[in-house]
CSV table of C-alpha atoms and ligand atoms in Angstrom, one decimal:
chain,number,residue,atom,x,y,z
A,275,MET,CA,0.0,0.0,0.0
A,276,ALA,CA,2.2,2.8,-1.3
A,277,THR,CA,1.6,6.5,-0.4
A,278,VAL,CA,3.3,8.6,-3.1
A,279,LEU,CA,3.8,12.3,-3.5
A,280,ALA,CA,4.1,13.3,-7.1
A,281,ILE,CA,5.1,16.4,-9.0
A,282,GLU,CA,3.9,17.2,-12.6
A,283,THR,CA,5.6,20.1,-14.5
A,284,SER,CA,5.7,18.8,-18.1
A,285,CYS,CA,3.9,21.7,-19.7
A,286,ASP,CA,1.9,24.7,-18.2
A,287,GLU,CA,0.5,23.3,-14.9
A,288,THR,CA,2.6,23.2,-11.7
A,289,ALA,CA,1.0,20.3,-9.8
A,290,ALA,CA,1.6,18.2,-6.8
A,291,ALA,CA,-0.6,15.4,-5.3
A,292,ILE,CA,-0.5,12.6,-2.8
A,293,VAL,CA,-2.2,9.3,-3.7
A,294,LYS,CA,-2.5,6.1,-1.6
A,295,ASN,CA,-2.6,3.4,-4.3
A,296,ARG,CA,-5.7,4.5,-6.2
A,297,GLU,CA,-7.1,6.9,-3.6
A,298,VAL,CA,-6.4,10.7,-3.9
A,299,LEU,CA,-5.4,12.2,-0.6
A,300,SER,CA,-4.7,15.6,-2.0
A,301,ASN,CA,-4.4,17.2,-5.5
A,302,THR,CA,-3.1,20.8,-6.1
A,303,VAL,CA,-2.7,22.4,-9.4
A,304,ALA,CA,-1.4,25.9,-10.2
A,305,SER,CA,-2.4,26.8,-13.7
A,306,GLN,CA,-0.2,29.1,-15.8
A,307,ILE,CA,-2.9,29.8,-18.4
A,308,ALA,CA,-3.0,33.5,-17.5
A,309,ALA,CA,0.8,33.8,-18.0
A,310,HIS,CA,0.7,32.3,-21.5
A,311,GLN,CA,-2.6,33.8,-22.7
A,312,GLN,CA,-1.1,37.0,-23.9
A,313,TYR,CA,1.2,35.0,-26.2
A,314,GLY,CA,-1.6,32.8,-27.6
A,315,GLY,CA,0.1,29.6,-26.5
A,316,VAL,CA,2.7,28.1,-24.1
A,317,VAL,CA,6.0,29.8,-24.1
A,318,PRO,CA,8.6,27.2,-22.8
A,319,GLU,CA,10.9,29.7,-21.0
A,320,VAL,CA,7.9,31.4,-19.2
A,321,ALA,CA,6.6,27.9,-18.2
A,322,SER,CA,10.0,27.0,-16.6
A,323,ARG,CA,10.1,30.3,-14.6
A,324,GLU,CA,6.5,30.0,-13.4
A,325,HIS,CA,7.2,26.4,-12.3
A,326,LEU,CA,10.2,27.5,-10.3
A,327,GLU,CA,8.2,30.2,-8.5
A,328,THR,CA,5.3,27.9,-7.5
A,329,ILE,CA,6.7,24.5,-7.0
A,330,ASN,CA,7.5,24.8,-3.3
A,331,TYR,CA,4.0,26.2,-2.5
A,332,VAL,CA,2.3,23.5,-4.5
A,333,VAL,CA,4.2,20.7,-2.7
A,334,ALA,CA,3.6,22.2,0.7
A,335,SER,CA,-0.1,22.6,-0.1
A,336,ALA,CA,-0.3,18.9,-1.2
A,337,LEU,CA,1.0,17.8,2.2
A,338,GLU,CA,-1.2,20.2,4.1
A,339,GLN,CA,-4.4,19.2,2.2
A,340,ALA,CA,-3.7,15.5,2.9
A,341,GLY,CA,-2.9,16.3,6.6
A,342,LEU,CA,0.3,14.3,6.2
A,343,ASP,CA,4.0,14.9,6.9
A,344,TRP,CA,7.1,13.4,5.2
A,345,SER,CA,7.2,10.4,7.5
A,346,ASP,CA,3.9,9.2,5.9
A,347,ILE,CA,5.3,9.3,2.4
A,348,ASP,CA,6.7,6.1,0.9
A,349,GLY,CA,8.0,7.5,-2.4
A,350,ILE,CA,8.5,10.7,-4.3
A,351,ALA,CA,7.7,10.9,-8.1
A,352,ALA,CA,8.0,13.4,-10.9
A,353,THR,CA,7.1,13.4,-14.6
A,354,VAL,CA,10.3,12.9,-16.6
A,355,ALA,CA,9.1,12.5,-20.2
A,356,PRO,CA,7.7,13.6,-22.6
A,357,GLY,CA,7.4,17.4,-22.3
A,358,LEU,CA,9.2,20.7,-22.3
A,359,VAL,CA,12.7,20.0,-21.1
A,360,GLY,CA,13.2,23.1,-19.0
A,361,ALA,CA,9.8,22.6,-17.4
A,362,LEU,CA,10.4,18.9,-16.7
A,363,LEU,CA,13.7,19.7,-15.1
A,364,VAL,CA,12.1,21.9,-12.4
A,365,GLY,CA,9.9,19.0,-11.2
A,366,LEU,CA,12.6,16.4,-11.5
A,367,SER,CA,15.1,18.5,-9.5
A,368,ALA,CA,12.5,19.2,-6.8
A,369,ALA,CA,11.5,15.5,-6.5
A,370,LYS,CA,15.1,14.3,-6.4
A,371,THR,CA,16.0,16.9,-3.8
A,372,LEU,CA,13.0,15.9,-1.6
A,373,ALA,CA,13.9,12.2,-2.1
A,374,ILE,CA,17.5,12.7,-0.9
A,375,VAL,CA,16.6,15.1,2.0
A,376,HIS,CA,13.8,12.8,3.3
A,377,GLY,CA,15.5,9.5,2.5
A,378,LYS,CA,12.7,8.3,0.2
A,379,PRO,CA,12.8,6.3,-3.0
A,380,PHE,CA,12.5,8.3,-6.2
A,381,LEU,CA,10.3,7.4,-9.2
A,382,GLY,CA,10.4,9.0,-12.7
A,383,ILE,CA,7.1,8.8,-14.5
A,384,HIS,CA,6.1,8.9,-18.2
A,385,HIS,CA,3.4,11.5,-18.6
A,386,LEU,CA,1.2,9.4,-20.8
A,387,GLU,CA,1.3,6.5,-18.3
A,388,GLY,CA,-0.1,9.2,-15.9
A,389,HIS,CA,-3.0,10.0,-18.2
A,390,ILE,CA,-3.8,6.3,-18.5
A,391,ALA,CA,-3.6,5.9,-14.7
A,392,ALA,CA,-6.2,8.7,-14.3
A,393,SER,CA,-8.8,6.0,-15.2
A,394,TYR,CA,-7.7,4.0,-12.1
A,395,LEU,CA,-8.5,7.0,-9.9
A,396,THR,CA,-12.0,7.1,-11.5
A,397,ASP,CA,-12.6,3.3,-11.2
A,398,PRO,CA,-10.2,1.8,-8.5
A,399,ASP,CA,-11.3,-1.7,-9.5
A,400,LEU,CA,-10.3,-1.3,-13.2
A,401,GLN,CA,-7.7,-3.8,-14.3
A,402,PRO,CA,-6.0,-4.3,-17.7
A,403,PRO,CA,-6.6,-5.3,-20.4
A,404,PHE,CA,-8.3,-2.2,-21.8
A,405,LEU,CA,-7.8,0.4,-24.6
A,406,CYS,CA,-6.9,4.0,-23.8
A,407,LEU,CA,-7.7,6.8,-26.2
A,408,LEU,CA,-5.3,9.5,-25.2
A,409,VAL,CA,-6.2,12.9,-26.6
A,410,SER,CA,-4.3,16.0,-25.2
A,411,GLY,CA,-2.6,19.1,-26.4
A,412,GLY,CA,0.5,17.2,-27.3
A,413,HIS,CA,-0.7,13.6,-28.0
A,414,THR,CA,-3.3,11.6,-29.8
A,415,SER,CA,-2.8,7.9,-29.4
A,416,MET,CA,-4.6,4.6,-29.0
A,417,ILE,CA,-2.8,2.5,-26.5
A,418,ALA,CA,-3.5,-1.1,-25.5
A,419,VAL,CA,-2.9,-1.5,-21.8
A,420,GLY,CA,-1.9,-5.1,-20.9
A,421,ASP,CA,-1.2,-6.9,-17.6
A,422,GLY,CA,1.6,-5.7,-15.4
A,423,GLY,CA,1.8,-2.3,-17.1
A,424,SER,CA,2.6,-3.2,-20.6
A,425,TYR,CA,1.7,-0.7,-23.3
A,426,GLU,CA,1.4,-0.9,-27.1
A,427,THR,CA,0.6,2.1,-29.3
A,428,LEU,CA,-1.7,0.9,-32.0
A,429,GLY,CA,-2.8,4.2,-33.6
A,430,GLN,CA,-1.7,7.8,-33.5
A,431,THR,CA,-1.9,11.1,-35.3
A,432,ARG,CA,0.6,11.6,-38.1
A,433,ASP,CA,0.8,15.3,-37.5
A,434,ASP,CA,-1.1,17.6,-35.1
A,435,ALA,CA,-2.5,16.3,-31.8
A,436,ALA,CA,-6.2,16.6,-31.4
A,437,GLY,CA,-5.9,19.3,-28.7
A,438,GLU,CA,-3.3,21.2,-30.9
A,439,ALA,CA,-5.9,21.1,-33.8
A,440,PHE,CA,-8.5,22.6,-31.4
A,441,ASP,CA,-6.0,25.3,-30.3
A,442,LYS,CA,-5.0,26.2,-33.9
A,443,VAL,CA,-8.6,26.3,-35.2
A,444,ALA,CA,-9.6,28.4,-32.2
A,445,ARG,CA,-6.8,30.8,-33.1
A,446,LEU,CA,-7.9,31.2,-36.7
A,447,LEU,CA,-11.5,31.7,-35.5
A,448,ASN,CA,-10.3,34.4,-33.0
A,449,LEU,CA,-11.6,32.4,-30.1
A,450,GLY,CA,-8.5,32.7,-27.9
A,451,TYR,CA,-6.4,30.2,-25.9
A,452,PRO,CA,-6.8,27.4,-24.8
A,453,GLY,CA,-8.9,26.6,-27.9
A,454,GLY,CA,-10.7,23.4,-26.9
A,455,PRO,CA,-13.0,24.8,-24.2
A,456,ALA,CA,-13.7,27.9,-26.4
A,457,ILE,CA,-14.7,25.8,-29.4
A,458,ASP,CA,-16.7,23.4,-27.3
A,459,LYS,CA,-18.7,26.3,-25.9
A,460,ILE,CA,-19.5,28.2,-29.1
A,461,ALA,CA,-20.2,24.9,-31.0
A,462,LYS,CA,-23.2,24.4,-28.8
A,463,GLN,CA,-24.9,27.3,-30.7
A,464,GLY,CA,-23.9,26.0,-34.1
A,465,ASN,CA,-24.8,23.2,-36.6
A,466,GLY,CA,-22.3,20.4,-36.7
A,467,ASN,CA,-23.5,19.4,-40.2
A,468,ALA,CA,-23.3,22.9,-41.6
A,469,PHE,CA,-20.0,22.2,-43.5
A,470,ALA,CA,-18.5,19.0,-44.7
A,471,LEU,CA,-14.9,18.8,-43.6
A,472,PRO,CA,-12.3,16.1,-44.4
A,473,GLU,CA,-11.6,13.2,-42.0
A,474,GLY,CA,-7.8,12.9,-42.1
A,475,LYS,CA,-7.3,9.4,-43.5
A,476,ILE,CA,-3.8,7.9,-43.8
A,477,SER,CA,-3.3,6.0,-47.0
A,478,LEU,CA,-1.5,2.6,-46.9
A,479,PRO,CA,1.1,1.8,-49.6
A,480,GLY,CA,-0.8,-1.3,-50.8
A,481,GLY,CA,-4.1,0.7,-51.0
A,482,GLY,CA,-6.8,1.4,-48.5
A,483,TYR,CA,-6.4,3.4,-45.3
A,484,HIS,CA,-4.7,2.8,-41.9
A,485,PRO,CA,-7.5,1.7,-39.6
A,486,TYR,CA,-6.4,3.6,-36.5
A,487,ASP,CA,-4.0,6.4,-37.5
A,488,CYS,CA,-5.3,9.8,-38.3
A,489,SER,CA,-4.2,13.3,-39.4
A,490,PHE,CA,-5.5,16.7,-38.2
A,491,SER,CA,-3.4,19.1,-40.2
A,492,GLY,CA,-5.4,18.8,-43.4
A,493,LEU,CA,-8.6,19.4,-41.4
A,494,LYS,CA,-7.1,22.6,-39.9
A,495,THR,CA,-6.1,23.8,-43.4
A,496,ALA,CA,-9.6,22.9,-44.7
A,497,VAL,CA,-11.1,25.2,-41.9
A,498,LEU,CA,-8.7,28.0,-42.9
A,499,ARG,CA,-9.7,27.7,-46.6
A,500,LEU,CA,-13.4,27.6,-45.7
A,501,VAL,CA,-13.0,30.8,-43.5
A,502,GLN,CA,-11.1,32.6,-46.4
A,503,LYS,CA,-13.8,31.5,-49.0
A,504,LEU,CA,-16.7,32.6,-46.8
A,505,GLU,CA,-15.1,35.9,-46.1
A,506,ALA,CA,-14.4,36.6,-49.7
A,507,GLU,CA,-17.9,35.4,-50.9
A,508,THR,CA,-20.2,36.7,-48.2
A,509,GLY,CA,-18.1,38.9,-46.0
A,510,ALA,CA,-19.3,37.0,-42.9
A,511,VAL,CA,-17.9,34.0,-41.0
A,512,PRO,CA,-20.4,31.8,-39.2
A,513,VAL,CA,-18.1,31.0,-36.4
A,514,SER,CA,-20.4,28.7,-34.4
A,515,ASP,CA,-21.3,26.6,-37.4
A,516,ILE,CA,-17.6,26.2,-38.4
A,517,ALA,CA,-16.6,25.4,-34.8
A,518,ALA,CA,-19.4,22.8,-34.5
A,519,SER,CA,-18.5,21.2,-37.9
A,520,PHE,CA,-14.9,21.0,-37.0
A,521,GLN,CA,-15.6,19.5,-33.6
A,522,GLU,CA,-18.0,17.0,-35.1
A,523,THR,CA,-15.4,15.9,-37.6
A,524,VAL,CA,-12.7,15.4,-34.9
A,525,ALA,CA,-15.2,13.5,-32.6
A,526,ARG,CA,-16.3,11.2,-35.5
A,527,THR,CA,-12.7,10.6,-36.6
A,528,LEU,CA,-11.6,9.6,-33.1
A,529,THR,CA,-14.7,7.5,-32.3
A,530,LYS,CA,-14.5,5.5,-35.6
A,531,ARG,CA,-10.8,4.6,-35.0
A,532,THR,CA,-11.2,3.8,-31.3
A,533,ILE,CA,-14.2,1.5,-31.8
A,534,ALA,CA,-12.5,-0.3,-34.7
A,535,CYS,CA,-9.4,-0.8,-32.6
A,536,ALA,CA,-11.3,-2.1,-29.5
A,537,LYS,CA,-13.3,-4.5,-31.8
A,538,ASP,CA,-10.2,-5.8,-33.5
A,539,LEU,CA,-8.4,-6.4,-30.2
A,540,GLY,CA,-11.5,-7.8,-28.5
A,541,LEU,CA,-11.2,-5.2,-25.7
A,542,ASN,CA,-14.5,-4.4,-23.9
A,543,THR,CA,-13.3,-1.4,-21.9
A,544,ILE,CA,-12.2,1.9,-23.3
A,545,VAL,CA,-10.8,4.7,-21.2
A,546,VAL,CA,-10.2,8.2,-22.4
A,547,GLY,CA,-7.5,10.5,-21.1
A,548,GLY,CA,-6.1,14.0,-21.8
A,549,GLY,CA,-7.6,17.4,-22.0
A,550,VAL,CA,-9.7,16.7,-25.1
A,551,ALA,CA,-11.6,14.0,-23.2
A,552,ALA,CA,-13.5,16.9,-21.8
A,553,ASN,CA,-15.0,17.6,-25.2
A,554,SER,CA,-18.8,17.2,-25.2
A,555,SER,CA,-19.1,16.0,-28.8
A,556,LEU,CA,-16.4,13.3,-28.4
A,557,ARG,CA,-18.1,12.1,-25.2
A,558,GLN,CA,-21.4,11.9,-26.9
A,559,HIS,CA,-20.1,10.1,-30.0
A,560,LEU,CA,-17.9,7.6,-28.2
A,561,GLN,CA,-20.5,6.9,-25.5
A,562,GLN,CA,-23.1,6.1,-28.2
A,563,ALA,CA,-20.8,4.0,-30.4
A,564,ALA,CA,-19.5,2.1,-27.4
A,565,SER,CA,-22.9,1.2,-26.0
A,566,GLN,CA,-24.0,0.2,-29.5
A,567,SER,CA,-21.2,-2.3,-29.5
A,568,SER,CA,-21.7,-3.3,-25.8
A,569,ARG,CA,-18.5,-1.7,-24.6
A,570,ARG,CA,-17.9,0.3,-21.6
A,571,VAL,CA,-16.3,3.8,-21.7
A,572,ILE,CA,-14.7,5.5,-18.8
A,573,PHE,CA,-14.3,9.3,-18.9
A,574,PRO,CA,-12.4,10.5,-15.9
A,575,PRO,CA,-13.7,13.7,-14.3
A,576,LEU,CA,-12.2,16.8,-15.9
A,577,LYS,CA,-9.7,17.5,-13.1
A,578,PHE,CA,-8.1,14.1,-13.8
A,579,CYS,CA,-8.3,14.5,-17.6
A,580,THR,CA,-6.3,17.7,-17.9
A,581,ASP,CA,-2.7,17.7,-16.5
A,582,ASN,CA,-2.6,16.9,-12.8
A,583,ALA,CA,-0.2,15.2,-10.4
A,584,ALA,CA,-2.7,12.8,-8.9
A,585,MET,CA,-2.5,10.7,-12.1
A,586,ILE,CA,1.3,10.8,-11.9
A,587,ALA,CA,1.2,9.7,-8.2
A,588,CYS,CA,-1.2,6.9,-9.1
A,589,ALA,CA,1.1,5.6,-11.9
A,590,ALA,CA,4.0,5.8,-9.5
A,591,ALA,CA,2.2,3.8,-6.8
A,592,GLU,CA,1.7,1.0,-9.4
A,593,HIS,CA,5.5,0.9,-10.0
A,594,PHE,CA,6.3,1.2,-6.3
A,595,ASN,CA,4.0,-1.7,-5.5
A,596,ARG,CA,5.8,-3.8,-8.1
A,597,GLY,CA,9.1,-3.0,-6.3
A,598,GLU,CA,10.3,-0.6,-9.0
A,599,THR,CA,12.1,2.7,-8.3
A,600,SER,CA,14.3,4.9,-10.5
A,601,PRO,CA,18.0,5.8,-10.2
A,602,LEU,CA,18.8,9.2,-8.9
A,603,ASN,CA,20.8,10.0,-12.0
A,604,LEU,CA,17.7,9.8,-14.2
A,605,SER,CA,17.3,12.7,-16.6
A,606,VAL,CA,14.4,14.2,-18.5
A,607,TYR,CA,13.4,13.5,-22.1
A,608,SER,CA,11.4,15.7,-24.4
A,609,ARG,CA,10.2,12.7,-26.4
A,610,MET,CA,9.9,9.1,-25.3
A,611,ASP,CA,7.8,6.3,-26.6
A,612,ILE,CA,5.5,4.7,-24.0
A,613,CYS,CA,7.1,1.3,-24.7
A,614,GLN,CA,10.4,2.6,-23.3
A,615,ILE,CA,9.0,3.0,-19.8
A,616,PRO,CA,11.0,0.1,-18.4
A,617,LEU,CA,14.2,2.1,-19.1
A,618,LEU,CA,13.1,4.5,-16.3
A,619,TYR,CA,13.5,1.9,-13.5
A,620,HIS,CA,16.4,0.0,-11.8
A,621,HIS,CA,17.0,-3.5,-13.2
B,731,KG4,O1,-4.0,17.0,-21.2
B,731,KG4,P1,-3.9,18.5,-21.3
B,731,KG4,O2,-4.3,19.3,-20.1
B,731,KG4,O3,-2.4,18.9,-21.6
B,731,KG4,C1,-1.5,18.2,-22.4
B,731,KG4,O4,-0.9,17.2,-21.9
B,731,KG4,O5,-1.4,18.6,-23.6
B,731,KG4,O6,-4.7,18.9,-22.6
B,731,KG4,C2,-4.8,20.3,-23.0
B,731,KG4,C3,-5.5,20.3,-24.4
B,731,KG4,C4,-5.6,21.7,-25.0
B,731,KG4,O7,-5.2,21.6,-26.3
B,731,KG4,C5,-7.0,22.1,-24.9
B,731,KG4,O8,-7.4,23.0,-25.9
B,731,KG4,C6,-7.7,20.7,-24.9
B,731,KG4,O9,-6.9,19.9,-24.2
B,731,KG4,N1,-9.1,20.8,-24.3
B,731,KG4,C7,-10.2,20.6,-25.1
B,731,KG4,C8,-11.3,20.8,-24.2
B,731,KG4,N2,-10.8,21.1,-22.9
B,731,KG4,C9,-9.4,21.1,-23.1
B,731,KG4,N3,-10.4,20.2,-26.3
B,731,KG4,C10,-11.6,20.1,-26.8
B,731,KG4,N4,-12.7,20.2,-26.0
B,731,KG4,C11,-12.6,20.6,-24.7
B,731,KG4,N5,-13.7,20.8,-24.0
B,732,ZN,ZN1,-1.0,15.9,-20.5
């Protein structure tokens, strides 16, 4: 029964949390959205400096919220990959220092494993095998989760991540940053079938299309062309109809591939992770398609979908309970495939 304190600083949230196996004892997040909003996106150097300023407060508040002190903590974890290197280094240095000072084991965690573990916080009885659709600002993957924490990526985007596509389309519709929530909101007033937009299919060399991979950059360009055409022809841009049509296309694309993958692999449980899991259209499409094929879908609550440290602590507790800890000379990695996770632990 491991009690783990984890730190997450891979992008623009400074977060710390304490989890006892799959039970959240505290969860603190300091969002940097306000600091990046004026630039229309995350500025890596600004992110690192903001993390440095808030990290100590966030860790202290995680302990205070849980009503625990260091003697109650079994291990200290930090996200080490993938992410912004400068940002990751702040969390890693803090976690290593705390591990050394308090004499606790250290665990380096892969960010995507954290997003997958968010589903354990939602359903503590959940056990592999299951399929995870991971849709965030930086990632769009379909990952088969097997026994003992084995992961296999079966499908992914070939270019923009789903969240990135939402952010870029929101920018070109002048909806601000972050784009996902803004598009989701305005799309409610629009017609999702107003405009036919292309579903980014990936051609296979021998003919046909890849069943699980997708592409969002063509869709983003199609929205740009549509906006330019409507502006030139009518002088007006029906923002809510375009936002709704774009959102519908993303939701349909992801749902089709996820259900096909779950069917092919014979997996009856689908979990969704990452910030885009908050999207109302994706939730509706996936829920409906899953129930039509007698499958269960788990959507974690929003606070566990967007970046948080509770999911990192939960992933760390799984490793700790298997007797795995990381060497103190572990570094950070801006990119790392999820199948390389075993490299983060002692052998
Ligand atoms: O998982 P996350 O917090 O950070 C990363 O690890 O990337 O995801 C952030 C992404 C952003 O691109 C944001 O626009 C998107 O999630 N997002 C949404 C919604 N809420 C957040 N996208 C679509 N619909 C939403 N409701
Ligand atoms: Zn994330």
